mmCIF file of C-alpha atoms and ligand atoms in Angstrom:
data_model
loop_
_atom_site.group_PDB
_atom_site.id
_atom_site.type_symbol
_atom_site.label_atom_id
_atom_site.label_comp_id
_atom_site.label_asym_id
_atom_site.label_seq_id
_atom_site.Cartn_x
_atom_site.Cartn_y
_atom_site.Cartn_z
ATOM 1 C CA MET H 24 28.849 126.010 -37.106
ATOM 2 C CA ASP H 25 31.882 127.290 -34.696
ATOM 3 C CA LEU H 26 34.614 128.466 -36.724
ATOM 4 C CA THR H 27 37.236 126.725 -34.553
ATOM 5 C CA ASP H 28 35.830 123.488 -34.625
ATOM 6 C CA LEU H 29 35.798 123.976 -38.774
ATOM 7 C CA LEU H 30 39.578 124.766 -38.580
ATOM 8 C CA LEU H 31 40.102 122.123 -36.177
ATOM 9 C CA TRP H 32 38.371 119.166 -38.044
ATOM 10 C CA GLY H 33 37.779 120.354 -41.223
ATOM 11 C CA VAL H 34 40.899 122.493 -42.408
ATOM 12 C CA PHE H 35 44.091 121.289 -40.122
ATOM 13 C CA PRO H 36 43.480 117.618 -40.717
ATOM 14 C CA TYR H 37 43.787 117.927 -44.498
ATOM 15 C CA ILE H 38 46.612 120.175 -44.133
ATOM 16 C CA VAL H 39 48.390 117.891 -42.070
ATOM 17 C CA LEU H 40 47.325 114.975 -44.466
ATOM 18 C CA THR H 41 48.946 116.825 -47.176
ATOM 19 C CA ILE H 42 52.172 117.054 -45.158
ATOM 20 C CA PHE H 43 52.064 113.361 -44.767
ATOM 21 C CA ILE H 44 51.640 112.392 -48.363
ATOM 22 C CA GLY H 45 53.706 115.230 -49.527
ATOM 23 C CA GLY H 46 56.691 114.505 -47.485
ATOM 24 C CA HIS H 47 56.747 111.191 -48.255
ATOM 25 C CA VAL H 48 56.807 111.739 -52.117
ATOM 26 C CA TYR H 49 59.513 114.304 -51.543
ATOM 27 C CA ARG H 50 61.930 112.237 -49.358
ATOM 28 C CA TYR H 51 61.213 109.258 -51.568
ATOM 29 C CA GLN H 52 62.475 111.409 -54.655
ATOM 30 C CA LYS H 53 65.267 112.816 -52.648
ATOM 31 C CA ASP H 54 66.703 110.415 -50.134
ATOM 32 C CA GLN H 55 65.780 107.050 -51.142
ATOM 33 C CA PHE H 56 69.119 105.820 -49.800
ATOM 34 C CA GLY H 57 68.047 107.215 -46.360
ATOM 35 C CA TRP H 58 64.699 105.476 -46.524
ATOM 36 C CA THR H 59 65.812 103.085 -43.598
ATOM 37 C CA THR H 60 65.322 101.883 -40.221
ATOM 38 C CA LYS H 61 68.802 103.536 -39.213
ATOM 39 C CA SER H 62 69.011 99.695 -37.549
ATOM 40 C CA SER H 63 71.221 100.540 -34.685
ATOM 41 C CA GLU H 64 71.498 96.398 -33.911
ATOM 42 C CA PHE H 65 74.996 96.265 -34.717
ATOM 43 C CA LEU H 66 75.979 98.595 -31.676
ATOM 44 C CA GLU H 67 73.798 97.111 -29.139
ATOM 45 C CA LYS H 68 71.585 94.052 -29.258
ATOM 46 C CA LYS H 69 70.399 92.799 -25.972
ATOM 47 C CA ARG H 70 67.875 95.771 -24.652
ATOM 48 C CA LEU H 71 67.125 96.591 -28.491
ATOM 49 C CA ARG H 72 65.561 93.196 -28.669
ATOM 50 C CA ILE H 73 62.887 93.445 -25.842
ATOM 51 C CA GLY H 74 62.138 97.336 -26.109
ATOM 52 C CA SER H 75 61.967 96.755 -29.837
ATOM 53 C CA LEU H 76 59.586 93.589 -29.607
ATOM 54 C CA LEU H 77 57.300 95.114 -27.223
ATOM 55 C CA PHE H 78 56.914 97.973 -28.909
ATOM 56 C CA HIS H 79 56.074 96.885 -32.535
ATOM 57 C CA TRP H 80 54.094 94.002 -31.283
ATOM 58 C CA GLY H 81 51.992 96.270 -28.701
ATOM 59 C CA ILE H 82 51.720 98.950 -31.723
ATOM 60 C CA ILE H 83 50.568 96.494 -34.371
ATOM 61 C CA PHE H 84 47.719 95.426 -32.112
ATOM 62 C CA VAL H 85 46.816 99.383 -31.238
ATOM 63 C CA PHE H 86 46.785 99.598 -34.676
ATOM 64 C CA GLY H 87 44.392 96.572 -35.688
ATOM 65 C CA GLY H 88 42.326 98.008 -32.458
ATOM 66 C CA HIS H 89 41.965 101.437 -34.192
ATOM 67 C CA VAL H 90 40.918 99.739 -37.442
ATOM 68 C CA LEU H 91 38.188 97.736 -35.440
ATOM 69 C CA GLY H 92 37.063 101.218 -33.772
ATOM 70 C CA LEU H 93 37.252 103.561 -36.756
ATOM 71 C CA ILE H 94 37.102 102.123 -39.718
ATOM 72 C CA ILE H 95 34.616 99.426 -39.154
ATOM 73 C CA PRO H 96 31.358 101.106 -39.019
ATOM 74 C CA VAL H 97 29.020 100.489 -36.106
ATOM 75 C CA SER H 98 26.310 99.037 -38.167
ATOM 76 C CA PHE H 99 28.410 95.773 -38.610
ATOM 77 C CA TYR H 100 28.850 95.482 -34.982
ATOM 78 C CA ASN H 101 25.075 95.867 -34.780
ATOM 79 C CA ALA H 102 24.083 93.404 -37.244
ATOM 80 C CA LEU H 103 26.102 91.051 -35.455
ATOM 81 C CA GLY H 104 24.370 91.816 -32.157
ATOM 82 C CA ILE H 105 27.400 93.040 -30.548
ATOM 83 C CA THR H 106 25.952 95.614 -28.123
ATOM 84 C CA GLU H 107 27.706 98.710 -27.334
ATOM 85 C CA HIS H 108 28.659 97.523 -23.802
ATOM 86 C CA MET H 109 30.003 94.149 -24.959
ATOM 87 C CA TYR H 110 32.343 96.136 -27.496
ATOM 88 C CA HIS H 111 33.243 98.887 -24.901
ATOM 89 C CA VAL H 112 34.405 95.802 -22.692
ATOM 90 C CA ILE H 113 36.384 93.950 -25.320
ATOM 91 C CA ALA H 114 38.120 97.600 -26.795
ATOM 92 C CA ILE H 115 39.489 98.225 -23.189
ATOM 93 C CA THR H 116 40.218 94.747 -22.269
ATOM 94 C CA PHE H 117 42.554 93.891 -25.616
ATOM 95 C CA GLY H 118 43.241 97.841 -26.515
ATOM 96 C CA VAL H 119 44.698 99.139 -22.909
ATOM 97 C CA PRO H 120 47.192 95.882 -22.167
ATOM 98 C CA VAL H 121 48.759 96.688 -25.907
ATOM 99 C CA GLY H 122 48.587 99.960 -25.262
ATOM 100 C CA ILE H 123 50.608 99.177 -22.179
ATOM 101 C CA ALA H 124 53.102 96.705 -23.927
ATOM 102 C CA ALA H 125 54.029 99.720 -26.652
ATOM 103 C CA LEU H 126 54.450 102.201 -24.136
ATOM 104 C CA ILE H 127 56.589 100.272 -21.797
ATOM 105 C CA GLY H 128 58.503 99.308 -25.165
ATOM 106 C CA ILE H 129 59.004 102.851 -26.313
ATOM 107 C CA ILE H 130 60.361 103.856 -22.887
ATOM 108 C CA LEU H 131 62.777 100.941 -22.902
ATOM 109 C CA LEU H 132 64.041 101.815 -26.285
ATOM 110 C CA THR H 133 64.235 105.984 -25.146
ATOM 111 C CA TYR H 134 65.996 104.676 -21.797
ATOM 112 C CA ARG H 135 68.704 102.601 -24.271
ATOM 113 C CA ARG H 136 69.129 105.578 -26.737
ATOM 114 C CA ILE H 137 70.058 107.694 -23.561
ATOM 115 C CA SER H 138 72.314 105.064 -21.401
ATOM 116 C CA ILE H 139 74.600 103.815 -24.266
ATOM 117 C CA LYS H 140 76.978 106.126 -24.919
ATOM 118 C CA ARG H 141 77.535 105.095 -28.444
ATOM 119 C CA ILE H 142 73.590 104.701 -29.349
ATOM 120 C CA LYS H 143 73.237 108.298 -27.872
ATOM 121 C CA ALA H 144 76.157 109.355 -30.041
ATOM 122 C CA THR H 145 74.550 108.409 -33.395
ATOM 123 C CA THR H 146 70.868 109.653 -32.665
ATOM 124 C CA SER H 147 69.563 112.481 -34.276
ATOM 125 C CA THR H 148 67.383 115.331 -33.533
ATOM 126 C CA SER H 149 64.701 113.764 -35.453
ATOM 127 C CA ASP H 150 64.901 110.456 -33.349
ATOM 128 C CA TRP H 151 64.658 112.202 -30.431
ATOM 129 C CA VAL H 152 61.604 114.248 -32.072
ATOM 130 C CA THR H 153 60.215 110.936 -33.004
ATOM 131 C CA LEU H 154 60.484 109.083 -29.387
ATOM 132 C CA ILE H 155 58.690 112.137 -27.797
ATOM 133 C CA PHE H 156 55.858 112.332 -30.846
ATOM 134 C CA LEU H 157 55.565 108.861 -30.333
ATOM 135 C CA ILE H 158 54.886 108.343 -26.333
ATOM 136 C CA LEU H 159 53.025 111.741 -26.659
ATOM 137 C CA ALA H 160 50.360 109.564 -29.223
ATOM 138 C CA ILE H 161 50.209 106.572 -26.594
ATOM 139 C CA VAL H 162 50.078 108.452 -23.500
ATOM 140 C CA THR H 163 47.357 110.630 -24.522
ATOM 141 C CA GLY H 164 45.838 107.649 -26.149
ATOM 142 C CA LEU H 165 46.258 105.702 -22.732
ATOM 143 C CA ILE H 166 44.861 108.511 -20.759
ATOM 144 C CA ALA H 167 41.828 109.201 -23.181
ATOM 145 C CA THR H 168 40.546 105.419 -23.010
ATOM 146 C CA SER H 169 41.390 105.156 -19.167
ATOM 147 C CA LEU H 170 39.010 108.427 -18.310
ATOM 148 C CA ASN H 171 36.520 106.548 -20.848
ATOM 149 C CA VAL H 172 36.547 103.630 -18.910
ATOM 150 C CA ASP H 173 32.617 103.694 -17.928
ATOM 151 C CA SER H 174 31.738 105.687 -21.619
ATOM 152 C CA ASN H 175 29.297 107.766 -19.750
ATOM 153 C CA GLY H 176 27.298 107.625 -23.071
ATOM 154 C CA PHE H 177 30.173 108.656 -25.193
ATOM 155 C CA ASP H 178 30.796 106.246 -28.192
ATOM 156 C CA TYR H 179 33.489 107.149 -30.582
ATOM 157 C CA ARG H 180 32.146 104.853 -32.919
ATOM 158 C CA THR H 181 29.367 107.416 -33.917
ATOM 159 C CA THR H 182 31.379 110.386 -33.670
ATOM 160 C CA ILE H 183 35.145 109.920 -34.228
ATOM 161 C CA ALA H 184 34.915 107.439 -36.383
ATOM 162 C CA PRO H 185 32.502 109.201 -38.758
ATOM 163 C CA TRP H 186 34.361 111.924 -38.554
ATOM 164 C CA LEU H 187 37.698 109.937 -39.611
ATOM 165 C CA ARG H 188 35.945 107.932 -42.235
ATOM 166 C CA GLY H 189 34.385 111.476 -43.796
ATOM 167 C CA LEU H 190 37.589 113.195 -44.071
ATOM 168 C CA PHE H 191 38.934 110.360 -46.487
ATOM 169 C CA ILE H 192 35.686 110.885 -49.107
ATOM 170 C CA PHE H 193 35.258 114.561 -48.447
ATOM 171 C CA ASN H 194 32.521 114.583 -46.337
ATOM 172 C CA VAL H 195 33.369 116.969 -43.698
ATOM 173 C CA GLN H 196 31.820 116.883 -40.463
ATOM 174 C CA PRO H 197 33.658 119.016 -37.698
ATOM 175 C CA GLU H 198 30.183 119.125 -35.978
ATOM 176 C CA LEU H 199 30.585 115.391 -34.847
ATOM 177 C CA MET H 200 33.727 116.319 -32.809
ATOM 178 C CA ALA H 201 32.608 119.463 -31.144
ATOM 179 C CA THR H 202 31.557 117.679 -27.956
ATOM 180 C CA ILE H 203 33.911 114.636 -27.681
ATOM 181 C CA PRO H 204 35.970 114.533 -24.371
ATOM 182 C CA ILE H 205 38.728 116.522 -24.285
ATOM 183 C CA TRP H 206 41.653 113.843 -24.047
ATOM 184 C CA PHE H 207 40.355 112.506 -27.445
ATOM 185 C CA LYS H 208 40.783 115.920 -29.034
ATOM 186 C CA ILE H 209 44.617 116.114 -27.112
ATOM 187 C CA HIS H 210 45.229 112.514 -28.403
ATOM 188 C CA ILE H 211 44.181 112.983 -32.173
ATOM 189 C CA TYR H 212 46.535 116.233 -32.349
ATOM 190 C CA ALA H 213 49.302 114.416 -30.629
ATOM 191 C CA THR H 214 49.340 111.909 -33.242
ATOM 192 C CA PHE H 215 48.770 114.792 -35.859
ATOM 193 C CA ALA H 216 52.024 116.128 -34.502
ATOM 194 C CA LEU H 217 53.260 112.522 -35.353
ATOM 195 C CA TYR H 218 52.106 112.752 -38.621
ATOM 196 C CA VAL H 219 53.772 115.806 -39.535
ATOM 197 C CA VAL H 220 57.302 114.763 -38.572
ATOM 198 C CA TRP H 221 56.748 111.240 -40.047
ATOM 199 C CA PRO H 222 57.877 111.551 -43.656
ATOM 200 C CA PHE H 223 61.304 113.480 -42.383
ATOM 201 C CA THR H 224 62.125 110.444 -39.815
ATOM 202 C CA ARG H 225 63.220 106.755 -39.910
ATOM 203 C CA LEU H 226 59.135 106.170 -39.203
ATOM 204 C CA VAL H 227 59.237 106.087 -43.003
ATOM 205 C CA HIS H 228 60.629 102.590 -42.817
ATOM 206 C CA ALA H 229 56.815 101.347 -42.139
ATOM 207 C CA PHE H 230 56.240 101.668 -45.690
ATOM 208 C CA SER H 231 58.625 99.520 -46.714
ATOM 209 C CA PHE H 232 58.521 96.338 -44.777
ATOM 210 C CA PRO H 233 60.300 93.861 -46.760
ATOM 211 C CA VAL H 234 57.328 91.453 -47.209
ATOM 212 C CA LYS H 235 59.400 89.367 -49.753
ATOM 213 C CA TYR H 236 61.829 88.481 -46.986
ATOM 214 C CA LEU H 237 59.297 86.386 -45.660
ATOM 215 C CA ARG H 238 58.706 84.123 -48.816
ATOM 216 C CA ARG H 239 62.403 84.490 -50.384
ATOM 217 C CA SER H 240 64.871 81.480 -49.698
ATOM 218 C CA TYR H 241 67.332 81.352 -47.133
ATOM 219 C CA VAL H 242 70.751 82.955 -47.419
ATOM 220 C CA ILE H 243 73.347 80.175 -46.773
ATOM 221 C CA TYR H 244 76.472 81.270 -44.833
ATOM 222 C CA LYS H 245 79.205 78.538 -44.702
ATOM 223 C CA LYS H 246 82.181 78.755 -42.606
ATOM 224 C CA ARG H 247 85.402 79.289 -44.396
ATOM 225 C CA ILE H 248 88.169 77.030 -43.811
ATOM 226 C CA PRO H 249 91.480 78.834 -43.210
ATOM 227 C CA GLN H 250 93.794 78.093 -46.418
ATOM 228 C CA THR H 251 96.938 77.001 -44.438
ATOM 229 C CA LYS H 252 94.704 74.331 -42.170
ATOM 230 C CA LYS H 253 93.182 73.330 -45.798
ATOM 231 C CA VAL H 254 96.764 72.710 -47.454
ATOM 232 C CA SER H 255 97.980 71.122 -44.013
ATOM 233 C CA GLU H 256 94.828 68.562 -44.186
ATOM 234 C CA GLU H 257 95.248 67.769 -47.725
ATOM 235 C CA SER H 258 99.332 66.973 -47.187
ATOM 236 C CA SER H 259 98.140 64.950 -44.459
ATOM 237 C CA ILE H 260 96.190 62.537 -46.729
HETATM 238 C C1 HEM U 20 43.763 110.149 -36.300
HETATM 239 C C2 HEM U 20 44.084 109.025 -35.866
HETATM 240 C C3 HEM U 20 43.517 108.294 -34.543
HETATM 241 C C4 HEM U 20 42.683 108.727 -33.896
HETATM 242 C C5 HEM U 20 41.189 109.450 -34.537
HETATM 243 C C6 HEM U 20 42.600 107.728 -32.915
HETATM 244 C C7 HEM U 20 41.464 107.462 -31.921
HETATM 245 C C8 HEM U 20 41.688 106.983 -30.577
HETATM 246 C C9 HEM U 20 40.215 106.323 -30.158
HETATM 247 C C10 HEM U 20 38.833 106.750 -30.328
HETATM 248 C C11 HEM U 20 40.674 105.358 -28.692
HETATM 249 C C12 HEM U 20 40.073 104.684 -27.506
HETATM 250 C C13 HEM U 20 40.173 103.594 -28.166
HETATM 251 C C14 HEM U 20 39.318 102.537 -26.932
HETATM 252 O O1 HEM U 20 38.704 103.453 -26.078
HETATM 253 O O2 HEM U 20 38.660 101.507 -27.120
HETATM 254 C C15 HEM U 20 42.451 105.420 -29.053
HETATM 255 C C16 HEM U 20 43.335 105.110 -28.252
HETATM 256 C C17 HEM U 20 44.732 104.812 -28.313
HETATM 257 N N1 HEM U 20 45.497 105.443 -29.294
HETATM 258 FE FE1 HEM U 20 44.375 106.227 -30.977
HETATM 259 N N2 HEM U 20 44.143 107.142 -32.814
HETATM 260 C C18 HEM U 20 44.516 107.991 -33.645
HETATM 261 C C19 HEM U 20 45.965 107.229 -33.840
HETATM 262 C C20 HEM U 20 46.909 106.526 -32.846
HETATM 263 C C21 HEM U 20 48.193 106.702 -33.376
HETATM 264 C C22 HEM U 20 48.973 106.979 -34.552
HETATM 265 C C23 HEM U 20 48.666 106.134 -32.256
HETATM 266 C C24 HEM U 20 49.805 105.689 -31.432
HETATM 267 C C25 HEM U 20 51.231 105.944 -31.986
HETATM 268 C C26 HEM U 20 47.432 105.761 -31.001
HETATM 269 C C27 HEM U 20 47.601 105.222 -30.090
HETATM 270 C C28 HEM U 20 46.698 104.727 -28.841
HETATM 271 C C29 HEM U 20 46.874 104.156 -27.766
HETATM 272 C C30 HEM U 20 47.840 103.544 -27.227
HETATM 273 C C31 HEM U 20 45.602 104.141 -27.103
HETATM 274 C C32 HEM U 20 45.113 103.393 -26.059
HETATM 275 C C33 HEM U 20 44.041 102.001 -26.408
HETATM 276 C C34 HEM U 20 44.767 101.431 -27.302
HETATM 277 O O3 HEM U 20 45.749 100.565 -26.735
HETATM 278 O O4 HEM U 20 44.339 100.879 -28.149
HETATM 279 N N3 HEM U 20 46.294 106.285 -31.592
HETATM 280 N N4 HEM U 20 42.865 106.155 -29.932
#
């Protein structure tokens, strides 16, 4: 086996994974109070809402698509009678629009950060790095998908997917990645860059989604009647 392939697809992924997991543990130990979205909602709401909704819903569906394509084995689809062509058509029809939604969302969020003075002033280097790496991951994913529309015999469910799953069970198979189209390689490495910086950015909030909030009781806010008004109301009785 080629040494470069072994390094690229058998060694570096574990270095990335180690930084990702170790980085989160380190950050949790050292900076629990900084473990936040660093929300800027109180500085500007309107543009945030549309950008954030598009990006987050887009990326949630992109994630769902990745689970369907990379985690669920091809044998499952075969057993259901879903052919390669059917799978590919469904993946493109749903994958591309949600990827574009995520891209438009992140572009709007970046524009908001550049164009609003006080948001720009509160944006750190790690925020800029996060935005750039997110855009790179999404753009390269979309390019790889678009160039693979007529798949030409390439099926990532029999190459990239088993390679990825193999990493998690220490069944390293770099040979599966040797001949995949270049844009998929670039896409995967763009996402590696994202995983390396992830623990040191506000992206950590992805692991602290307040699920309990969905079930907790509402917090009831009541209007306060000013003291003077209250006294005059009472004296008039
Ligand atoms: C190691 C992790 C990853 C692997 C192996 C991977 C692999 C793939 C593959 C095989 C496709 C083609 C899907 C198709 O044509 O149906 C794809 C598309 C895409 N990927 Fe990834 N990806 C990874 C992580 C990510 C991450 C972290 C992001 C975003 C931050 C991302 C964003 C996208 C986008 C936007 C597309 C275009 C199609 C769609 O919207 O689903 N990927 N990726």
